[in-house]
XYZ file of C-alpha atoms in Angstrom:
245
model
C 66.263 -84.493 195.298
C 65.669 -86.138 191.973
C 64.009 -89.488 191.662
C 64.302 -91.943 188.747
C 62.235 -95.092 188.286
C 63.182 -97.543 185.559
C 60.793 -100.531 185.569
C 58.311 -100.256 188.401
C 58.289 -98.524 191.748
C 56.370 -96.584 194.446
C 56.926 -92.931 195.307
C 56.127 -91.956 198.863
C 54.412 -88.659 199.722
C 56.831 -85.751 199.976
C 58.738 -83.077 198.040
C 61.007 -83.768 195.137
C 62.915 -81.887 192.451
C 62.451 -83.881 189.233
C 60.703 -87.302 189.012
C 61.270 -89.437 185.999
C 59.369 -92.638 185.407
C 60.333 -94.962 182.625
C 58.009 -97.969 183.078
C 55.378 -97.970 185.782
C 55.119 -95.749 188.915
C 52.724 -95.508 191.843
C 52.639 -92.103 193.488
C 51.513 -91.710 197.102
C 49.022 -89.043 198.054
C 50.212 -85.382 198.099
C 53.391 -85.560 196.023
C 55.025 -82.214 195.327
C 57.808 -81.705 192.789
C 59.289 -79.342 190.318
C 58.853 -81.679 187.323
C 57.215 -84.954 186.575
C 58.076 -86.848 183.408
C 56.479 -90.209 182.676
C 57.257 -92.486 179.762
C 55.005 -95.462 180.400
C 52.332 -95.339 183.135
C 51.718 -93.592 186.448
C 49.007 -93.655 189.036
C 48.324 -91.593 192.134
C 46.030 -89.124 193.866
C 47.051 -85.405 194.289
C 50.136 -84.061 192.515
C 51.478 -80.539 192.610
C 54.219 -79.689 190.094
C 55.924 -76.315 190.050
C 56.896 -76.529 186.409
C 56.247 -79.447 184.062
C 53.860 -82.403 184.215
C 54.436 -84.471 181.127
C 52.860 -87.854 180.433
C 53.842 -89.984 177.423
C 51.787 -93.156 177.821
C 48.994 -93.512 180.311
C 48.117 -92.270 183.749
C 45.330 -92.234 186.285
C 45.083 -89.676 189.133
C 42.078 -89.660 191.482
C 42.649 -86.177 192.963
C 43.797 -82.678 191.793
C 46.742 -82.257 189.440
C 48.306 -78.810 189.174
C 51.468 -77.679 187.334
C 53.062 -74.909 185.358
C 52.611 -76.737 182.105
C 50.717 -79.971 181.472
C 51.372 -82.137 178.384
C 49.488 -85.410 177.812
C 50.285 -87.778 175.029
C 48.481 -91.035 175.274
C 45.516 -91.929 177.462
C 44.999 -90.371 180.884
C 42.200 -89.955 183.401
C 41.854 -87.451 186.246
C 39.265 -87.748 189.066
C 39.688 -84.174 190.255
C 40.595 -80.785 188.802
C 43.324 -80.260 186.235
C 44.980 -76.867 186.561
C 48.025 -75.257 184.850
C 49.516 -71.800 185.285
C 50.199 -71.691 181.548
C 49.314 -74.452 179.172
C 47.407 -77.779 178.996
C 48.197 -79.669 175.768
C 46.432 -82.963 174.998
C 47.269 -85.234 172.073
C 45.574 -88.570 172.545
C 42.786 -89.290 174.958
C 41.971 -87.583 178.219
C 39.126 -87.766 180.711
C 38.677 -85.321 183.599
C 35.854 -85.564 186.104
C 36.582 -82.140 187.576
C 37.301 -78.755 186.037
C 40.106 -77.726 183.693
C 41.718 -74.282 184.209
C 44.680 -72.805 182.276
C 45.848 -69.925 180.093
C 46.105 -71.976 176.935
C 44.281 -75.160 176.162
C 45.297 -77.112 173.042
C 43.506 -80.396 172.184
C 44.447 -82.466 169.147
C 42.974 -85.727 170.327
C 39.747 -86.577 172.189
C 38.951 -85.210 175.621
C 36.040 -85.382 177.892
C 35.509 -82.994 180.810
C 32.669 -83.477 183.308
C 33.001 -79.948 184.800
C 33.870 -76.567 183.349
C 36.791 -75.477 181.126
C 38.338 -72.030 181.754
C 41.128 -70.633 179.615
C 42.286 -67.450 177.827
C 42.720 -69.422 174.542
C 41.003 -72.706 173.815
C 42.282 -74.190 170.541
C 40.574 -77.440 169.675
C 41.736 -79.545 166.698
C 40.193 -82.846 167.822
C 37.176 -83.226 170.008
C 36.398 -81.794 173.403
C 33.160 -82.984 175.042
C 32.490 -80.649 177.994
C 29.391 -81.155 180.174
C 29.682 -77.721 181.745
C 30.763 -74.313 180.475
C 33.583 -73.868 177.930
C 34.715 -70.337 178.727
C 37.665 -68.581 177.094
C 38.607 -65.158 175.780
C 39.109 -66.863 172.395
C 37.498 -70.168 171.391
C 38.839 -71.635 168.088
C 37.400 -75.061 167.183
C 38.188 -76.943 163.977
C 36.296 -80.251 164.064
C 35.738 -83.385 161.983
C 33.886 -85.914 164.118
C 31.735 -83.553 166.234
C 31.514 -82.534 169.866
C 28.979 -81.967 172.613
C 29.245 -78.965 175.024
C 26.995 -77.618 177.756
C 27.506 -73.913 177.014
C 30.160 -71.732 175.396
C 31.159 -68.238 176.456
C 33.947 -65.878 175.353
C 34.926 -62.805 173.455
C 35.692 -64.337 170.033
C 34.126 -67.752 169.252
C 34.857 -69.507 165.927
C 33.673 -73.014 165.172
C 34.143 -74.586 161.668
C 34.444 -77.879 159.905
C 37.781 -79.316 158.755
C 37.777 -78.539 155.004
C 38.235 -81.222 152.407
C 37.414 -84.063 154.774
C 33.625 -83.751 155.304
C 31.659 -86.540 153.713
C 28.777 -85.784 151.405
C 25.402 -85.728 153.014
C 22.886 -88.456 152.028
C 19.189 -87.550 151.743
C 17.073 -88.862 154.605
C 13.408 -89.465 154.792
C 11.665 -87.290 157.432
C 10.715 -90.197 159.643
C 14.244 -91.647 159.611
C 15.738 -88.226 160.413
C 13.332 -87.771 163.355
C 14.331 -91.129 164.903
C 18.095 -90.743 164.864
C 20.011 -88.914 167.582
C 20.508 -85.218 166.935
C 24.127 -85.284 167.981
C 25.390 -87.126 164.918
C 28.928 -87.322 163.773
C 30.123 -84.124 162.227
C 28.121 -81.728 164.412
C 28.973 -79.572 167.397
C 26.008 -79.750 169.712
C 25.728 -77.030 172.391
C 22.971 -77.878 174.758
C 22.288 -74.497 176.267
C 23.744 -71.373 174.733
C 26.665 -69.648 172.963
C 27.363 -66.119 174.182
C 30.160 -63.818 173.001
C 31.210 -60.653 171.259
C 32.215 -61.907 167.757
C 30.730 -65.335 166.787
C 31.163 -67.385 163.613
C 29.611 -70.877 163.490
C 29.463 -73.742 160.994
C 27.754 -77.097 161.611
C 26.532 -76.107 165.087
C 23.281 -77.129 166.773
C 22.235 -74.800 169.675
C 19.054 -73.390 171.174
C 20.340 -69.800 171.516
C 23.305 -67.733 170.168
C 23.886 -64.242 171.416
C 26.526 -61.713 170.435
C 27.436 -58.332 169.027
C 28.463 -59.662 165.536
C 27.059 -63.047 164.639
C 27.656 -65.150 161.404
C 25.662 -68.355 161.129
C 27.184 -70.655 158.489
C 26.097 -73.842 156.636
C 24.573 -76.787 158.459
C 23.748 -74.825 161.661
C 20.496 -75.380 163.484
C 19.785 -72.484 165.814
C 16.493 -71.739 167.434
C 17.194 -68.103 168.366
C 19.969 -65.781 167.214
C 20.363 -62.560 169.228
C 22.655 -59.729 168.031
C 23.305 -56.163 168.895
C 25.152 -54.913 165.798
C 25.296 -57.259 162.801
C 23.986 -60.699 161.774
C 24.565 -62.945 158.769
C 22.717 -66.218 158.146
C 23.633 -68.679 155.466
C 20.855 -70.026 153.224
C 22.144 -73.524 154.194
C 21.436 -72.864 157.825
C 18.267 -73.410 159.818
C 17.407 -70.490 162.145
C 14.164 -70.198 163.982
C 14.266 -66.448 164.427
C 16.665 -63.567 164.795
C 16.330 -60.820 167.419
C 18.190 -57.476 167.795
C 19.030 -56.722 171.428
């Protein structure tokens, strides 16, 4: 059966066809449905949607949320895993304390994931802070304000600055530069490593980069670059050493 809430209401645990919330809705634990559409706010625990999970507004779920497609526009928080059979699209703000798993991940706002991110395609046009591993067949990141990631793995990894919007750098005295945090605005900081087949980086700070073909662009700070076939390092990058493997 379909369920429509206009205003505020409570949804008991059970199975539904399509749930529509226009206003405020409280979902009981273990709600299963074909579709969930929220225009306003929703709170709950575990939700399993066969097809669409769409939030336009705000939501907070303490457990696992799974669906065919997940679209989040506004501000949302998830205490467990976020899993989609196809796509997760975020425009706005999203926080997830678990893992994110899907085929396609699209982020055009700001997202923070405490666990790992696994996808076939990860296309970031905002900021994705990921404490664990960001792993995708193709990673495409265009950033402006910077990000922080534990590790990145994939086949093709491309990270670059948004053109025409970067502010001019100001000269800093050595002591001043040594006292500020390394993860400044406008930098993608990868705490452990970047490993892939084809890798192209711009404005990335990372201890180790390893791939078959590696291009290190301007404003990168890499301690060790490992490559098996070809490497290119910009004169505007800082690389400790390169190593053929």
